[in-house]
mmCIF file of C-alpha atoms and ligand atoms in Angstrom:
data_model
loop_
_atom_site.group_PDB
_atom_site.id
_atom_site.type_symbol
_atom_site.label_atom_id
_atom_site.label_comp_id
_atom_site.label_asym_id
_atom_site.label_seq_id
_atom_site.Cartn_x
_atom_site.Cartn_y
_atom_site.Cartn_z
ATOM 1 C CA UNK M 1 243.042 182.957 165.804
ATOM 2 C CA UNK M 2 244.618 186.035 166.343
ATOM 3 C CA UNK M 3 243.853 189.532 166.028
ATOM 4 C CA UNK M 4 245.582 190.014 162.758
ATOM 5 C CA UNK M 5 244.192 187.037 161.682
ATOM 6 C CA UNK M 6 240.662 187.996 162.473
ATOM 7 C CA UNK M 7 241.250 191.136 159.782
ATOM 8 C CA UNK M 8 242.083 190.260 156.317
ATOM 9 C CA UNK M 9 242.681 193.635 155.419
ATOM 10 C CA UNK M 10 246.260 195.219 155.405
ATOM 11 C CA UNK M 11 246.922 198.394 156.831
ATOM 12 C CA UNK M 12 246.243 200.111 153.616
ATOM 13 C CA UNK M 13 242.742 198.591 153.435
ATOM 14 C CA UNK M 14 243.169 196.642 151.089
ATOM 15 C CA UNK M 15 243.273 192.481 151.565
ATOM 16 C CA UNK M 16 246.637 190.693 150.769
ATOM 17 C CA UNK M 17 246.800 189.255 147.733
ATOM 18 C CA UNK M 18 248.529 185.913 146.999
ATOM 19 C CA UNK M 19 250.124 184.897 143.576
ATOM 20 C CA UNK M 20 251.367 181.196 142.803
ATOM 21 C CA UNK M 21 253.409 180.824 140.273
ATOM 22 C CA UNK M 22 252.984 177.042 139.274
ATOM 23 C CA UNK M 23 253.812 174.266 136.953
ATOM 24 C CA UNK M 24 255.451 171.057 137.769
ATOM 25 C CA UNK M 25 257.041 171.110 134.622
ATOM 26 C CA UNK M 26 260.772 171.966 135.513
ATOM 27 C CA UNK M 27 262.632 174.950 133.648
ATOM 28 C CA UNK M 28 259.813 176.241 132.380
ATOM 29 C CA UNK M 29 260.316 180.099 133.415
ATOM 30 C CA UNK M 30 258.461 180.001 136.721
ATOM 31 C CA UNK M 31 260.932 181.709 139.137
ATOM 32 C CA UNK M 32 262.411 183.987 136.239
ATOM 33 C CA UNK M 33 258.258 185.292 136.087
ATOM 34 C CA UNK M 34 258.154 185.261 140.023
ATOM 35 C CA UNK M 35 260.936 187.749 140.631
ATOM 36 C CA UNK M 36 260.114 189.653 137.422
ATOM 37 C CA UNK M 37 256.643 190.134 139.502
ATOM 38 C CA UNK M 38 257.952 191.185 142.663
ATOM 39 C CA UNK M 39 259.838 193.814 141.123
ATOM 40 C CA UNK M 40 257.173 194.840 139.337
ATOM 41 C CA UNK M 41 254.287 195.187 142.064
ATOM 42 C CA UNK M 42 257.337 197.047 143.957
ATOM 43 C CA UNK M 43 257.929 199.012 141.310
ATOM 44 C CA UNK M 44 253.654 199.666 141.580
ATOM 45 C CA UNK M 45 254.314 201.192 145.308
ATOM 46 C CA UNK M 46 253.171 197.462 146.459
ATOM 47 C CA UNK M 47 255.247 195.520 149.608
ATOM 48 C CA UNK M 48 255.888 192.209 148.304
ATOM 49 C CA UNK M 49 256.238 188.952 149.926
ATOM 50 C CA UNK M 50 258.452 186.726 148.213
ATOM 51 C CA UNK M 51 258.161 182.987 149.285
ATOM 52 C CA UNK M 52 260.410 180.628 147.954
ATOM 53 C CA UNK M 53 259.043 176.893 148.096
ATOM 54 C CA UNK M 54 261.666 175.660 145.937
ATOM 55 C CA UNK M 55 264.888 173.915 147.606
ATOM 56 C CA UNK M 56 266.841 174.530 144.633
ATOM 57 C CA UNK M 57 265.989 178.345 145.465
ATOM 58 C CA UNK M 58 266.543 180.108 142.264
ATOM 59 C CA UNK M 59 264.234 182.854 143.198
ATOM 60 C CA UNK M 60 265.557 183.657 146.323
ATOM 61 C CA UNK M 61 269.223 183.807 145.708
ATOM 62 C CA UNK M 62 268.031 186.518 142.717
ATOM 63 C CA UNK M 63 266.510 188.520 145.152
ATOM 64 C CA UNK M 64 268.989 187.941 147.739
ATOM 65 C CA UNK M 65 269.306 191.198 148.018
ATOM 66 C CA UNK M 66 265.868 191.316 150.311
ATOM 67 C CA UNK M 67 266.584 188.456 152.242
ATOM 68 C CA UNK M 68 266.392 188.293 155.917
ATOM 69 C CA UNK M 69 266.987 184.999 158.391
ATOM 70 C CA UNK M 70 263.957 183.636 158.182
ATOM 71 C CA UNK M 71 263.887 180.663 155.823
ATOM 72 C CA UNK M 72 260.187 179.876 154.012
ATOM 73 C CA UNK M 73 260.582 175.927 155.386
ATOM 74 C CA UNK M 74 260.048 178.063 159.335
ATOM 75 C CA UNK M 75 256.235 178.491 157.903
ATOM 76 C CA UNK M 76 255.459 175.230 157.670
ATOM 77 C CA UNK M 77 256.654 174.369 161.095
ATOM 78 C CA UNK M 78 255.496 176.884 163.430
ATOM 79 C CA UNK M 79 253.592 180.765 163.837
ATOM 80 C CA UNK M 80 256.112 183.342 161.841
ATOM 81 C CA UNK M 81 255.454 186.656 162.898
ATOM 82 C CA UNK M 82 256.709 187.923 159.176
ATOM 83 C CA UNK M 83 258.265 191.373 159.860
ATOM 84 C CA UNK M 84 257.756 193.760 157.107
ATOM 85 C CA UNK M 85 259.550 194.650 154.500
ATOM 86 C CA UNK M 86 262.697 196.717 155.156
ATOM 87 C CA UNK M 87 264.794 199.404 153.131
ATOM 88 C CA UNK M 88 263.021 198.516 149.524
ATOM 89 C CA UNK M 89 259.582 196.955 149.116
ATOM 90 C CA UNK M 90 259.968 193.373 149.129
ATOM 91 C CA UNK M 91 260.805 190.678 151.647
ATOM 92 C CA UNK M 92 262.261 187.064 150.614
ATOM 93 C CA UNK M 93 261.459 184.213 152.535
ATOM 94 C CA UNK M 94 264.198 182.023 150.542
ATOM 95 C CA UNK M 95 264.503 178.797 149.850
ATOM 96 C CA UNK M 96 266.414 176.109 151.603
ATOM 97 C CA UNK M 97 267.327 172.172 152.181
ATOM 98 C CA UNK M 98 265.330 171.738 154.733
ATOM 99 C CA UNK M 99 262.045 172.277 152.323
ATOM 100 C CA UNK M 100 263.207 168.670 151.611
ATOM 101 C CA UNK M 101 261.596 167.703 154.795
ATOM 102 C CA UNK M 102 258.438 168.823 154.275
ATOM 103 C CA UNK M 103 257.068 165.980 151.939
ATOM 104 C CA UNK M 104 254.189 164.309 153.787
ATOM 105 C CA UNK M 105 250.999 165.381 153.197
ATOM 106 C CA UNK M 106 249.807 166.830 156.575
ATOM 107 C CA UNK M 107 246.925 169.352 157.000
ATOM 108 C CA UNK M 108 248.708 170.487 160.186
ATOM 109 C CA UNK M 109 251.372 171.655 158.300
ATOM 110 C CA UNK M 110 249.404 173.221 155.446
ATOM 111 C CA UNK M 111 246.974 174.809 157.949
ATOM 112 C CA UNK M 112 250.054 176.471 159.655
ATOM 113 C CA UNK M 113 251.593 177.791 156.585
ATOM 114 C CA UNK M 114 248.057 179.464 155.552
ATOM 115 C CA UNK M 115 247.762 180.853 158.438
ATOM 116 C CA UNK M 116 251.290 182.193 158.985
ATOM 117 C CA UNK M 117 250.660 183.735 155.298
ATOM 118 C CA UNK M 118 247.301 185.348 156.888
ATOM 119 C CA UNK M 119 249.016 186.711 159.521
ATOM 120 C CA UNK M 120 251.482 188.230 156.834
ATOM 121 C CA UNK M 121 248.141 190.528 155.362
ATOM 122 C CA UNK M 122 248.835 193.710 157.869
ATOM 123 C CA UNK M 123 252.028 194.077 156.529
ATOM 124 C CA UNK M 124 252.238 193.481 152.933
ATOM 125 C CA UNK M 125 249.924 194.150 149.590
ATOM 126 C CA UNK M 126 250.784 190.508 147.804
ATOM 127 C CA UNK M 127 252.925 187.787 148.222
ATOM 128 C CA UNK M 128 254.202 186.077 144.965
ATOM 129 C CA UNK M 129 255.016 182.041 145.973
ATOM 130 C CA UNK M 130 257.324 180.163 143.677
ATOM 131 C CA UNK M 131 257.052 176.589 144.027
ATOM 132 C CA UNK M 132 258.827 173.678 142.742
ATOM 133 C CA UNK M 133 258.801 171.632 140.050
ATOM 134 C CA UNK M 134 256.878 168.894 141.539
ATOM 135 C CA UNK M 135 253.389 168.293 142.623
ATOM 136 C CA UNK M 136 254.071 167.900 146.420
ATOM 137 C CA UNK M 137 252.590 169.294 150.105
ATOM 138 C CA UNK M 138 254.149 172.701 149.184
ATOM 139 C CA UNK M 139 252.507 173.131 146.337
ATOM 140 C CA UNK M 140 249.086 172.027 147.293
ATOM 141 C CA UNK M 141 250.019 174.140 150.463
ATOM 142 C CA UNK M 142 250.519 177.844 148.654
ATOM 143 C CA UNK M 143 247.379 176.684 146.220
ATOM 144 C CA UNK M 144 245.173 175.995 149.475
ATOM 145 C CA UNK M 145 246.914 178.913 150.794
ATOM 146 C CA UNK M 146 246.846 180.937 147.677
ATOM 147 C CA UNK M 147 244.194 183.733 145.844
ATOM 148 C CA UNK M 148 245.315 183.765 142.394
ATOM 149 C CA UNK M 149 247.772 181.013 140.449
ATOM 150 C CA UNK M 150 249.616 181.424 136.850
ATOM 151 C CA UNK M 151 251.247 178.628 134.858
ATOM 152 C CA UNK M 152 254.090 179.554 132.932
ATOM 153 C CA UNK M 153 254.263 176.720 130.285
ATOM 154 C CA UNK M 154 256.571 176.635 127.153
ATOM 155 C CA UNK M 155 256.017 175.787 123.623
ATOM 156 C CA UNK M 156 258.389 173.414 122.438
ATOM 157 C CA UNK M 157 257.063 169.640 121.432
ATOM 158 C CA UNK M 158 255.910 168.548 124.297
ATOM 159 C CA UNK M 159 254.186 171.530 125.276
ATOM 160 C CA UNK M 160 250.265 170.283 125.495
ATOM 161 C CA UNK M 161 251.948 166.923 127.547
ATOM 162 C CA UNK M 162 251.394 167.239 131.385
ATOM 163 C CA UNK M 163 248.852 170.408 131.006
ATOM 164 C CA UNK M 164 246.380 168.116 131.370
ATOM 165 C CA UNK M 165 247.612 166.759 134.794
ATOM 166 C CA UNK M 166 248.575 170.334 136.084
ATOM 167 C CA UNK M 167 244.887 171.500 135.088
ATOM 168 C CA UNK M 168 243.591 168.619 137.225
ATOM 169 C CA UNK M 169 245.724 169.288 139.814
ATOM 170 C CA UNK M 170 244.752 172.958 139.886
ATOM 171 C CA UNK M 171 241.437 172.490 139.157
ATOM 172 C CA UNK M 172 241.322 169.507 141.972
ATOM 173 C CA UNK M 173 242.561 171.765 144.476
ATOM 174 C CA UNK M 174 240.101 174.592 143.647
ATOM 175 C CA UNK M 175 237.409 172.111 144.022
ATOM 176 C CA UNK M 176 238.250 170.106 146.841
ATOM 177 C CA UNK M 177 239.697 172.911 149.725
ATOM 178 C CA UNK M 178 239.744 176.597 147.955
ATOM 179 C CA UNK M 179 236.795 177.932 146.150
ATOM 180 C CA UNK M 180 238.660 181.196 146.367
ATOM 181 C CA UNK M 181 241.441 180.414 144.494
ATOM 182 C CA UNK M 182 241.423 182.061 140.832
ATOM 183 C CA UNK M 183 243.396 180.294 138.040
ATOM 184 C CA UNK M 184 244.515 182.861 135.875
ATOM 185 C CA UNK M 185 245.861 180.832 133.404
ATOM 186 C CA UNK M 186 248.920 178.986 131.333
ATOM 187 C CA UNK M 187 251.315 181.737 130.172
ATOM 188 C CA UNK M 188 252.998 180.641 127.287
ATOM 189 C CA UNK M 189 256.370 181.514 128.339
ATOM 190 C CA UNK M 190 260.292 181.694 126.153
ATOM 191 C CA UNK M 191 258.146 181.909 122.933
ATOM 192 C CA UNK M 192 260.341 181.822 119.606
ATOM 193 C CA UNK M 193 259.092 184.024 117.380
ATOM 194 C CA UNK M 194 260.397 183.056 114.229
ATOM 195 C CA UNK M 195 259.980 179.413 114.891
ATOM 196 C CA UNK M 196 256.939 177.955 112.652
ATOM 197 C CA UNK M 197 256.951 175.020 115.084
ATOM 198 C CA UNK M 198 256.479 176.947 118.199
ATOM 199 C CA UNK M 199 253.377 179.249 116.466
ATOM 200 C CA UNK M 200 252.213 176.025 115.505
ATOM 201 C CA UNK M 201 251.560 175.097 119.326
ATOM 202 C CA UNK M 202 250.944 177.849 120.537
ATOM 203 C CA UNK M 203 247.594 178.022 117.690
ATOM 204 C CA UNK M 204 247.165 174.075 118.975
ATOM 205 C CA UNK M 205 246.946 175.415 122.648
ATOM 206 C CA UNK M 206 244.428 178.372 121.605
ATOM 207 C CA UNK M 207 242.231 175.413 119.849
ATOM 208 C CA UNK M 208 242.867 173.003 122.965
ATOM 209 C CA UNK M 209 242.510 175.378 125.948
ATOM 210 C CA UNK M 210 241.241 178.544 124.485
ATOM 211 C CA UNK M 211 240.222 181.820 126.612
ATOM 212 C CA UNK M 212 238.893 179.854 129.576
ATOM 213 C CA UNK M 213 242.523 178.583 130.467
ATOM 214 C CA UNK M 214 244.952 180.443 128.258
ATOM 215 C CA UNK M 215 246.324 183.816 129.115
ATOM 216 C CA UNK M 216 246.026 186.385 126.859
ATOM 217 C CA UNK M 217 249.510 187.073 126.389
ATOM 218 C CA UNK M 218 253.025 185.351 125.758
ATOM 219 C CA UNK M 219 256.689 185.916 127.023
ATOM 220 C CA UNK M 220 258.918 185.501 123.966
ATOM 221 C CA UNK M 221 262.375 183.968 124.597
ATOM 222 C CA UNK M 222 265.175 186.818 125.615
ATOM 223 C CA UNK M 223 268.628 186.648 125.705
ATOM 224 C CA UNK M 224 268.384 189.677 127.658
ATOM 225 C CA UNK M 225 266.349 188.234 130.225
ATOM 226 C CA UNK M 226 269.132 185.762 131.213
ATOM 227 C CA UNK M 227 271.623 188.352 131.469
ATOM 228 C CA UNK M 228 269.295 190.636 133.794
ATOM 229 C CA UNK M 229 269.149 187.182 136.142
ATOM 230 C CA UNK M 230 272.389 187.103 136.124
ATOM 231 C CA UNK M 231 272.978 190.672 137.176
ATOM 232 C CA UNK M 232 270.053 189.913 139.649
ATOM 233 C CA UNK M 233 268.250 192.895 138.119
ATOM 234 C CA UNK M 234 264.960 193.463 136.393
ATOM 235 C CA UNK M 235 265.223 192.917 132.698
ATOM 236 C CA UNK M 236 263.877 196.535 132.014
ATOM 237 C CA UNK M 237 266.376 198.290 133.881
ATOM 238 C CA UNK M 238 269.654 196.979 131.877
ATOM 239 C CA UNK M 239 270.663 199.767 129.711
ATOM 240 C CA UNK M 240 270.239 197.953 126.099
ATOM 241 C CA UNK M 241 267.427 198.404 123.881
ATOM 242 C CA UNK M 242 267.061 194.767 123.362
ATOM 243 C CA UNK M 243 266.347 194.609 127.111
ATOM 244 C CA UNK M 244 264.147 197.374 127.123
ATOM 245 C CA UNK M 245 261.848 195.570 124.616
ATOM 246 C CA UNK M 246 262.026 192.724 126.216
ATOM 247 C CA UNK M 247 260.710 194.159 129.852
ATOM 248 C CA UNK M 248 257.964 195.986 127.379
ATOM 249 C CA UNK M 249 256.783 192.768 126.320
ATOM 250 C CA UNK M 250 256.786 191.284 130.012
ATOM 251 C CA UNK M 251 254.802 194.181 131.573
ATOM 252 C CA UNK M 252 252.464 194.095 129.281
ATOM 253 C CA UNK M 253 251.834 190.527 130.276
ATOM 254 C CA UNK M 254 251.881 191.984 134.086
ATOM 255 C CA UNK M 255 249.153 194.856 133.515
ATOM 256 C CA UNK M 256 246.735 192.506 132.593
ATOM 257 C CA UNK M 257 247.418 189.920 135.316
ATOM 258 C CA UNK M 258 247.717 193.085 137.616
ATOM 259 C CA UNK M 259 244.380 194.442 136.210
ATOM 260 C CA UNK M 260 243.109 190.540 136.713
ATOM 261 C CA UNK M 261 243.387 190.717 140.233
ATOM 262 C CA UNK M 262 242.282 194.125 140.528
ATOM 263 C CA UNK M 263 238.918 192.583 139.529
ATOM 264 C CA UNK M 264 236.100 192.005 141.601
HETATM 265 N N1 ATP W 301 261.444 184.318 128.304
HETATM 266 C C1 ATP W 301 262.678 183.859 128.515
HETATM 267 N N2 ATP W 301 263.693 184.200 127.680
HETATM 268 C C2 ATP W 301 264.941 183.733 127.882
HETATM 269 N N3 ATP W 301 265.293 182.938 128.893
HETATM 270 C C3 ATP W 301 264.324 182.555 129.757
HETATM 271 C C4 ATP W 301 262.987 183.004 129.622
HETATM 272 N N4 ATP W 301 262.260 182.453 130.629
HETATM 273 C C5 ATP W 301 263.109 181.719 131.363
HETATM 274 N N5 ATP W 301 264.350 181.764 130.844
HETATM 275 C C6 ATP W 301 265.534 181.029 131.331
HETATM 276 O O1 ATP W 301 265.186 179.654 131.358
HETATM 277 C C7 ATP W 301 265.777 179.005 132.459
HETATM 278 C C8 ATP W 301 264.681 178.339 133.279
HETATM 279 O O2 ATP W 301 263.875 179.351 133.855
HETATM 280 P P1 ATP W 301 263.408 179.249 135.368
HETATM 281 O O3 ATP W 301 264.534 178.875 136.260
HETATM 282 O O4 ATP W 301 262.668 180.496 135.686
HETATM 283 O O5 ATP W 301 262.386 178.018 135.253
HETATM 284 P P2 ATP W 301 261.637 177.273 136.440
HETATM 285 O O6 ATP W 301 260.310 176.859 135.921
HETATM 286 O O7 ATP W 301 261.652 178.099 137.666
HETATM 287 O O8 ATP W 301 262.576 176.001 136.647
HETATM 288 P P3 ATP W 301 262.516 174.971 137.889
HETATM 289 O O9 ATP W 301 261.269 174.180 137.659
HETATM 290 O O10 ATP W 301 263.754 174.157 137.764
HETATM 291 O O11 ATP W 301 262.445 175.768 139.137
HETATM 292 C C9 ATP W 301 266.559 180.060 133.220
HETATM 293 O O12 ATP W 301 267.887 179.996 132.827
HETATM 294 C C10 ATP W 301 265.918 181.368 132.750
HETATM 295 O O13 ATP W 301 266.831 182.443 132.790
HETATM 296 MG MG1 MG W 302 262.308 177.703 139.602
#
């Protein structure tokens, strides 16, 4: 173990924090939340982490902007020495084919990228790991790895299928190699406000899951959001009221998860 490793705290005292942003549901808003959250805890004065998990690498080509050479697969593999954020606040380790590779479930490889994210705790304030939508050994990896995980689910038919399984696996992980890890809940994410249907689950999901493993808070669905990915820009910096709302509505989603992991 090395020095760093030995001290969880950062330079500014505090210890890293790691968010997972997880649901093996595909298309469900997880990367659109992740990079909405590392702008955000930049925008909060935080350095951000950014690891992308995901070979199809949404994320990571949004904030491309912040990417360096090294690839997220390299933490799997061997010791990273991460180097810290430079001009803004946030680094991106992106997303890439060979995450492809890593598929068998190997606590060698899951021990190396926990500790290369330890060793990541001088220099940054909280990483935010988007994973992919499958239940593989990177997911299981960044929940043994991670602090904190968020589900973004969404509310169409199908939306109590699979929440179930991902509660299991969540829970399962929690239970069987990190006590530590915090589940801060489904976020019920691209919510259609007019639809009867869609309040409909949602009130089904309050009954089913209620405050233990519900967020308190939704994400409605945006046009504006889409366009802000698309200019790779936070949705509350385009100059259009509707996308001022819409960021409104998001942050107050991200105070409370901030003020959740402020928590003791
Ligand atoms: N609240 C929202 N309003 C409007 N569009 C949204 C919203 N949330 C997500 N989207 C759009 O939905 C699509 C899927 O979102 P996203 O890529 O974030 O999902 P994902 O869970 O990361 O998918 P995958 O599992 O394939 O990685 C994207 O085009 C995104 O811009
Ligand atoms: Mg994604």
């Amino acid at each position: 173990m090395s020095a760093v490793n030995r001290d969880p705290h950062n330079d500014r005292g505090g210890p890293l924090k790691t968010l997972v942003v997880n649901n093996e549901k595909g298309g469900v808003g997880k990367s659109m939340i992740a990079v909405h959250l590392a702008w955000y805890f930049a925008e909060c004065g935080k350095r951000v982490l950014f690891l992308d998990l995901d070979p199809q690498s949404n994320g990571s080509t949004t904030l491309a902007e912040h990417a360096g050479d090294i690839d997220a697969a390299a933490l799997f593999a061997r010791p990273v020495a991460i180097p810290p954020p430079t001009g803004g606040r946030i680094r991106v380790l992106g997303g890439s084919a060979a995450l492809r590779g890593i598929v068998a479930v190997d606590g060698k490889i899951i021990e190396q990228f926990r500790s290369n994210l330890k060793d990541a705790s001088r220099g940054y304030d909280i990483a935010i790991i988007d994973t992919p939508p499958t239940f593989g050994v990177r997911n299981l990896a960044a929940l043994i790895a991670g602090q904190f995980v968020i589900a973004p689910i969404d509310l169409d038919d199908y939306a109590i299928d699979g929440i179930e399984t991902l509660l299991k696996h969540i829970v399962g992980v929690r239970q069987k190699y990190n006590p530590d890890l915090t589940f801060l809940g489904l976020i019920p994410n691209r919510l259609q406000t007019t639809s009867p249907r869609q309040r409909e689950n949602l009130k089904s999901l309050v009954l089913r899951f209620g405050t233990k493993y519900l967020f308190d808070g939704v994400i409605p669905q945006r046009s504006s959001i889409g366009e802000a990915l698309a200019e790779k820009k936070p949705v509350w910096s385009l100059p259009k009221t509707a996308a001022r709302e819409a960021g409104r509505e998001m942050r107050i989603v991200f105070d409370k998860l901030a003020m959740k992991m402020e928590a003791p």
